[in-house]
Short mmCIF file of C-alpha atoms and ligand atoms in Angstrom, two decimals:
data_model
loop_
_atom_site.label_atom_id
_atom_site.label_comp_id
_atom_site.label_asym_id
_atom_site.label_seq_id
_atom_site.Cartn_x
_atom_site.Cartn_y
_atom_site.Cartn_z
CA MET B 1 207.23 99.76 38.61
CA ARG B 2 205.51 99.19 41.69
CA THR B 3 203.73 102.30 41.13
CA LEU B 4 202.96 101.55 37.95
CA ASN B 5 201.50 98.14 39.16
CA LEU B 6 199.66 100.00 41.74
CA LEU B 7 198.12 102.63 39.20
CA PHE B 8 197.11 99.70 36.90
CA VAL B 9 195.54 97.60 39.43
CA SER B 10 193.73 100.73 40.90
CA SER B 11 192.47 101.57 37.33
CA PHE B 12 191.29 98.22 36.84
CA LEU B 13 189.28 98.14 39.90
CA ILE B 14 187.60 101.67 39.34
CA ILE B 15 186.84 100.45 35.82
CA SER B 16 185.35 97.29 37.29
CA CYS B 17 183.62 98.69 40.01
CA ASN B 18 181.89 101.38 37.94
CA GLU B 19 182.11 103.35 41.18
CA THR B 20 182.77 106.61 40.10
CA LYS B 21 183.08 108.71 37.01
CA GLU B 22 185.24 111.53 38.34
CA GLU B 23 188.06 112.20 36.82
CA ALA B 24 191.54 110.89 38.33
CA PRO B 25 193.41 113.29 40.34
CA VAL B 26 196.16 115.00 38.66
CA THR B 27 199.18 115.19 41.31
CA MET B 28 201.76 117.48 40.07
CA GLN B 29 205.35 117.22 41.09
CA LYS B 30 205.42 118.78 44.59
CA GLU B 31 207.56 115.81 46.08
CA SER B 32 209.93 116.67 43.32
CA ASN B 33 210.21 120.28 43.68
CA PRO B 34 210.19 120.79 47.84
CA GLY B 35 211.51 124.37 47.14
CA VAL B 36 208.15 125.51 45.80
CA VAL B 37 206.71 127.80 48.43
CA SER B 38 203.80 129.56 47.21
CA ALA B 39 200.21 129.92 46.76
CA TYR B 40 200.49 126.40 45.25
CA THR B 41 199.78 124.10 47.96
CA ALA B 42 199.28 120.25 47.52
CA GLU B 43 195.82 120.72 47.66
CA LYS B 44 196.12 123.19 44.48
CA TYR B 45 198.26 120.44 42.53
CA SER B 46 195.58 118.00 42.99
CA GLY B 47 191.99 117.68 41.67
CA PRO B 48 190.99 118.08 37.90
CA SER B 49 193.61 119.16 35.51
CA PRO B 50 193.39 122.89 34.88
CA THR B 51 191.67 123.72 31.49
CA THR B 52 192.81 127.43 31.24
CA PRO B 53 196.12 129.41 31.29
CA GLU B 54 194.74 131.28 34.25
CA ASP B 55 194.18 128.55 36.32
CA THR B 56 197.55 127.92 37.40
CA GLU B 57 198.42 132.01 37.20
CA TYR B 58 198.69 133.67 40.87
CA TYR B 59 199.57 137.27 42.10
CA GLU B 60 200.64 137.42 45.60
CA PRO B 61 202.85 137.67 47.44
CA VAL B 62 204.56 139.97 45.09
CA PRO B 63 208.45 139.98 45.30
CA ALA B 64 210.19 142.75 46.51
CA LYS B 65 212.04 145.33 44.20
CA VAL B 66 215.87 145.22 44.27
CA THR B 67 218.23 147.24 42.20
CA PRO B 68 220.41 144.62 41.16
CA VAL B 69 224.45 145.02 40.65
CA SER B 70 225.21 147.02 37.47
CA ALA B 71 228.27 148.94 35.98
CA GLU B 72 227.38 151.95 38.28
CA ASN B 73 226.45 149.91 41.33
CA ASN B 74 228.31 147.12 42.75
CA VAL B 75 225.89 146.41 45.83
CA PRO B 76 222.27 145.03 45.18
CA SER B 77 219.96 147.52 47.16
CA ASP B 78 218.72 145.47 49.85
CA ALA B 79 222.53 144.02 50.60
CA GLU B 80 224.27 144.95 53.84
CA ILE B 81 227.70 146.16 53.28
CA LEU B 82 230.54 144.58 55.65
CA PHE B 83 233.09 146.23 53.56
CA ASP B 84 233.52 149.18 51.02
CA GLY B 85 236.74 150.17 51.66
CA SER B 86 236.55 152.76 53.95
CA ASN B 87 236.99 151.44 57.54
CA LEU B 88 236.62 148.05 58.97
CA ASP B 89 233.95 148.77 61.51
CA ALA B 90 231.82 146.29 60.66
CA TRP B 91 234.74 143.76 61.71
CA LYS B 92 236.72 142.95 65.12
CA SER B 93 239.97 140.75 65.98
CA VAL B 94 239.19 137.19 66.46
CA ASP B 95 242.12 136.75 69.21
CA ASN B 96 241.16 139.69 71.31
CA GLY B 97 237.66 140.95 69.93
CA GLU B 98 239.60 144.68 69.62
CA ALA B 99 239.46 146.46 66.39
CA ALA B 100 240.43 144.80 63.34
CA LYS B 101 244.23 145.98 62.38
CA TRP B 102 244.40 144.74 58.69
CA ILE B 103 245.62 147.22 55.88
CA ILE B 104 243.12 149.40 54.43
CA ASN B 105 244.43 150.43 50.92
CA PRO B 106 243.66 153.68 49.12
CA ASP B 107 242.33 151.39 46.13
CA GLY B 108 239.24 150.56 48.50
CA SER B 109 240.65 147.18 49.54
CA MET B 110 242.08 145.82 52.63
CA THR B 111 244.93 143.39 52.80
CA VAL B 112 245.78 140.83 55.60
CA LYS B 113 248.12 142.24 57.94
CA ASP B 114 250.76 139.43 58.68
CA GLY B 115 250.33 138.54 62.58
CA ALA B 116 247.47 140.28 63.13
CA GLY B 117 245.22 137.05 63.24
CA ASP B 118 242.01 136.25 61.68
CA ILE B 119 239.18 138.72 61.99
CA GLU B 120 235.35 138.51 61.91
CA THR B 121 232.14 140.58 61.59
CA LYS B 122 230.50 141.78 64.69
CA GLU B 123 227.47 140.65 63.35
CA ARG B 124 226.33 136.87 63.54
CA PHE B 125 224.63 135.44 60.37
CA GLY B 126 222.67 132.27 59.41
CA ASP B 127 221.50 131.50 55.96
CA ILE B 128 223.22 134.14 53.36
CA GLN B 129 223.91 135.00 50.33
CA LEU B 130 227.43 136.86 50.33
CA HIS B 131 229.63 138.17 47.51
CA ILE B 132 233.40 138.80 48.16
CA GLU B 133 236.39 139.51 45.98
CA TRP B 134 239.59 138.91 46.72
CA LYS B 135 243.31 139.16 45.28
CA ASN B 136 246.81 137.55 45.73
CA PRO B 137 249.96 139.31 45.01
CA GLU B 138 250.97 139.90 41.45
CA THR B 139 254.25 138.23 42.33
CA PRO B 140 253.56 135.20 44.07
CA ARG B 141 255.24 134.27 47.28
CA GLY B 142 255.68 130.79 48.40
CA GLU B 143 254.24 127.57 47.10
CA GLY B 144 251.28 124.98 47.64
CA GLN B 145 249.52 125.97 50.78
CA HIS B 146 252.05 129.14 51.26
CA ARG B 147 251.02 130.94 47.87
CA GLY B 148 248.37 133.33 48.83
CA ASN B 149 246.45 131.37 51.61
CA SER B 150 243.39 132.95 53.20
CA GLY B 151 239.83 131.89 53.69
CA ILE B 152 236.19 132.35 54.14
CA PHE B 153 234.95 131.17 57.41
CA LEU B 154 230.92 130.65 57.20
CA GLN B 155 229.76 130.89 60.51
CA GLY B 156 233.45 130.99 61.67
CA LYS B 157 233.60 127.27 61.40
CA TYR B 158 233.46 126.21 57.60
CA GLU B 159 236.23 127.27 55.20
CA LEU B 160 235.89 128.31 51.50
CA GLN B 161 239.26 128.22 50.80
CA VAL B 162 241.11 131.42 48.97
CA LEU B 163 244.52 130.34 47.65
CA ASP B 164 246.40 131.33 44.46
CA ASN B 165 245.95 128.47 42.34
CA TYR B 166 246.39 129.89 38.80
CA ASP B 167 249.55 127.70 38.58
CA ASN B 168 250.13 126.11 41.80
CA PRO B 169 249.10 122.68 42.45
CA THR B 170 248.59 121.30 45.96
CA TYR B 171 246.01 119.07 47.48
CA VAL B 172 242.82 119.77 45.43
CA ASN B 173 240.63 119.44 48.48
CA GLY B 174 242.70 122.56 49.68
CA GLN B 175 242.69 124.56 46.60
CA ALA B 176 240.78 127.95 45.83
CA GLY B 177 237.18 127.08 45.37
CA SER B 178 237.45 123.88 47.80
CA LEU B 179 235.56 123.51 51.20
CA TYR B 180 238.76 122.61 53.09
CA LYS B 181 239.73 119.02 53.35
CA GLN B 182 236.11 118.32 52.34
CA TYR B 183 235.32 118.78 48.86
CA PRO B 184 237.60 120.13 46.20
CA PRO B 185 235.98 122.68 43.30
CA LEU B 186 234.18 121.47 40.48
CA VAL B 187 236.85 123.13 38.10
CA ASN B 188 239.81 125.64 38.53
CA ALA B 189 238.34 128.94 37.49
CA ALA B 190 241.08 130.78 39.22
CA ASN B 191 242.46 134.03 37.57
CA PRO B 192 246.15 134.68 37.16
CA SER B 193 248.11 136.14 40.31
CA GLY B 194 247.33 139.66 40.88
CA GLU B 195 243.95 139.78 39.14
CA TRP B 196 240.92 140.36 41.31
CA GLN B 197 238.88 137.09 41.80
CA LYS B 198 235.05 136.89 42.95
CA TYR B 199 233.35 134.63 45.07
CA ASP B 200 229.18 134.55 45.21
CA ILE B 201 228.11 132.27 47.93
CA ILE B 202 224.89 130.73 48.68
CA TYR B 203 225.09 129.28 52.34
CA HIS B 204 222.26 127.30 54.25
CA ALA B 205 223.31 126.68 57.99
CA PRO B 206 222.97 123.49 59.72
CA GLN B 207 220.12 122.75 62.23
CA TRP B 208 219.56 120.71 65.22
CA ASP B 209 216.37 120.05 67.22
CA LYS B 210 216.01 120.82 71.06
CA ASP B 211 217.49 117.64 72.01
CA GLY B 212 220.30 118.15 69.85
CA ASN B 213 220.07 116.03 66.73
CA LYS B 214 221.00 117.31 63.65
CA THR B 215 217.86 117.72 61.29
CA LYS B 216 219.59 119.64 58.13
CA ALA B 217 223.30 119.58 57.09
CA ALA B 218 225.05 122.92 56.12
CA THR B 219 224.94 123.50 52.36
CA ILE B 220 227.03 125.74 50.19
CA THR B 221 226.91 126.62 46.57
CA VAL B 222 229.94 128.86 45.03
CA LEU B 223 230.66 130.54 42.04
CA LEU B 224 234.18 131.67 41.37
CA ASN B 225 234.42 134.52 38.85
CA GLY B 226 231.01 133.53 37.64
CA VAL B 227 231.84 129.71 37.21
CA LEU B 228 230.02 127.09 39.41
CA VAL B 229 232.71 125.31 41.73
CA GLN B 230 230.47 124.12 44.39
CA ASP B 231 227.03 122.91 43.58
CA HIS B 232 224.80 122.77 46.64
CA THR B 233 227.51 120.78 48.58
CA VAL B 234 226.62 118.97 51.67
CA LEU B 235 228.97 119.63 54.34
CA TYR B 236 230.01 116.96 57.04
CA GLY B 237 230.99 119.36 59.81
CA THR B 238 233.71 121.74 60.27
CA THR B 239 236.87 122.17 58.08
CA GLU B 240 239.84 120.95 60.21
CA TYR B 241 243.42 121.20 59.35
CA ILE B 242 244.05 118.20 61.32
CA GLY B 243 241.47 115.43 61.87
CA TRP B 244 237.50 114.60 61.08
CA PRO B 245 234.99 117.36 60.58
CA LYS B 246 233.39 118.18 63.79
CA ASP B 247 229.53 118.16 64.02
CA GLU B 248 228.78 120.30 67.05
CA LYS B 249 225.22 122.09 67.46
CA HIS B 250 225.62 125.86 67.02
CA GLY B 251 223.59 129.04 66.65
CA ASP B 252 224.37 131.84 64.05
CA GLY B 253 228.15 132.96 63.79
CA PRO B 254 230.36 135.23 62.25
CA LEU B 255 232.02 135.70 59.33
CA LYS B 256 235.61 135.08 59.43
CA LEU B 257 238.78 135.81 57.38
CA GLN B 258 242.00 134.06 57.88
CA ASP B 259 245.15 135.27 58.61
CA HIS B 260 247.45 132.12 57.45
CA HIS B 261 250.69 133.69 59.05
CA ASP B 262 252.99 133.40 56.21
CA ASN B 263 252.91 136.83 54.62
CA SER B 264 250.12 135.70 52.32
CA GLY B 265 249.49 139.31 50.84
CA VAL B 266 246.17 138.48 50.35
CA SER B 267 243.29 141.34 49.91
CA PHE B 268 239.81 141.58 50.05
CA ARG B 269 237.07 144.07 48.69
CA ASN B 270 233.42 144.79 47.99
CA ILE B 271 231.92 142.59 50.57
CA TRP B 272 228.26 142.44 50.94
CA VAL B 273 225.77 139.82 52.39
CA ARG B 274 222.08 139.44 52.20
CA LYS B 275 220.24 137.35 54.76
CA LEU B 276 217.97 134.53 53.17
MG1 LIG S 1 242.87 129.02 54.22
#
């Protein structure tokens, strides 16, 4: 309303004073669409309104060509493969930094080796697109948090929960698709026990200035089996089992997979990442 009042007063003054006959500036939605990074700058969005289709078209920079996922190809051409079934060379043990000792299966997947501990990538990441597929045992083991529990830790600190939740109630901010102890999934899109599930994740890392002041919180968008379960969720901090989230400055971090130490039998396959 205040904006409308200002516009009304401004228009009245312009008409009254008859100072200019130029067309009023047309300001497009830069503020409401901050994701736009292109040849269109704030200057381009102002001035006289465009009068031809060509006025609002541009041709550079040209987006790079990427071969997408298809029936024949399960990794985009510009993705970095973290696990394709052949080896665990991209991973190491969190406990001692030595070679990851999880089990590689003939079907191109790997399974948590109970007691071997968490594994993490040797490489560290910031903003990423991540694809990862996982499966719980066909015959459920245990109940609640002890049925198929693992987890995917972005930057080694923020857990996207892996759990068998097809028919297994637990606290909702700890079920599959949750950001552990912070946000439940929007819906339960889990497949039955024994079926492969897939996460597609867009993660943006938190940022701090040189004085240690947080300038941007971590955000995460997640699709579980093609269904949106986290929609640009803003993380408070680390996903703690006990206690409040911790919000400490950090840089790039590894991708970590959890050994929950309860014979979960969780398997993973087809893990790839694209840096953003
Ligand atoms: Mg977990």
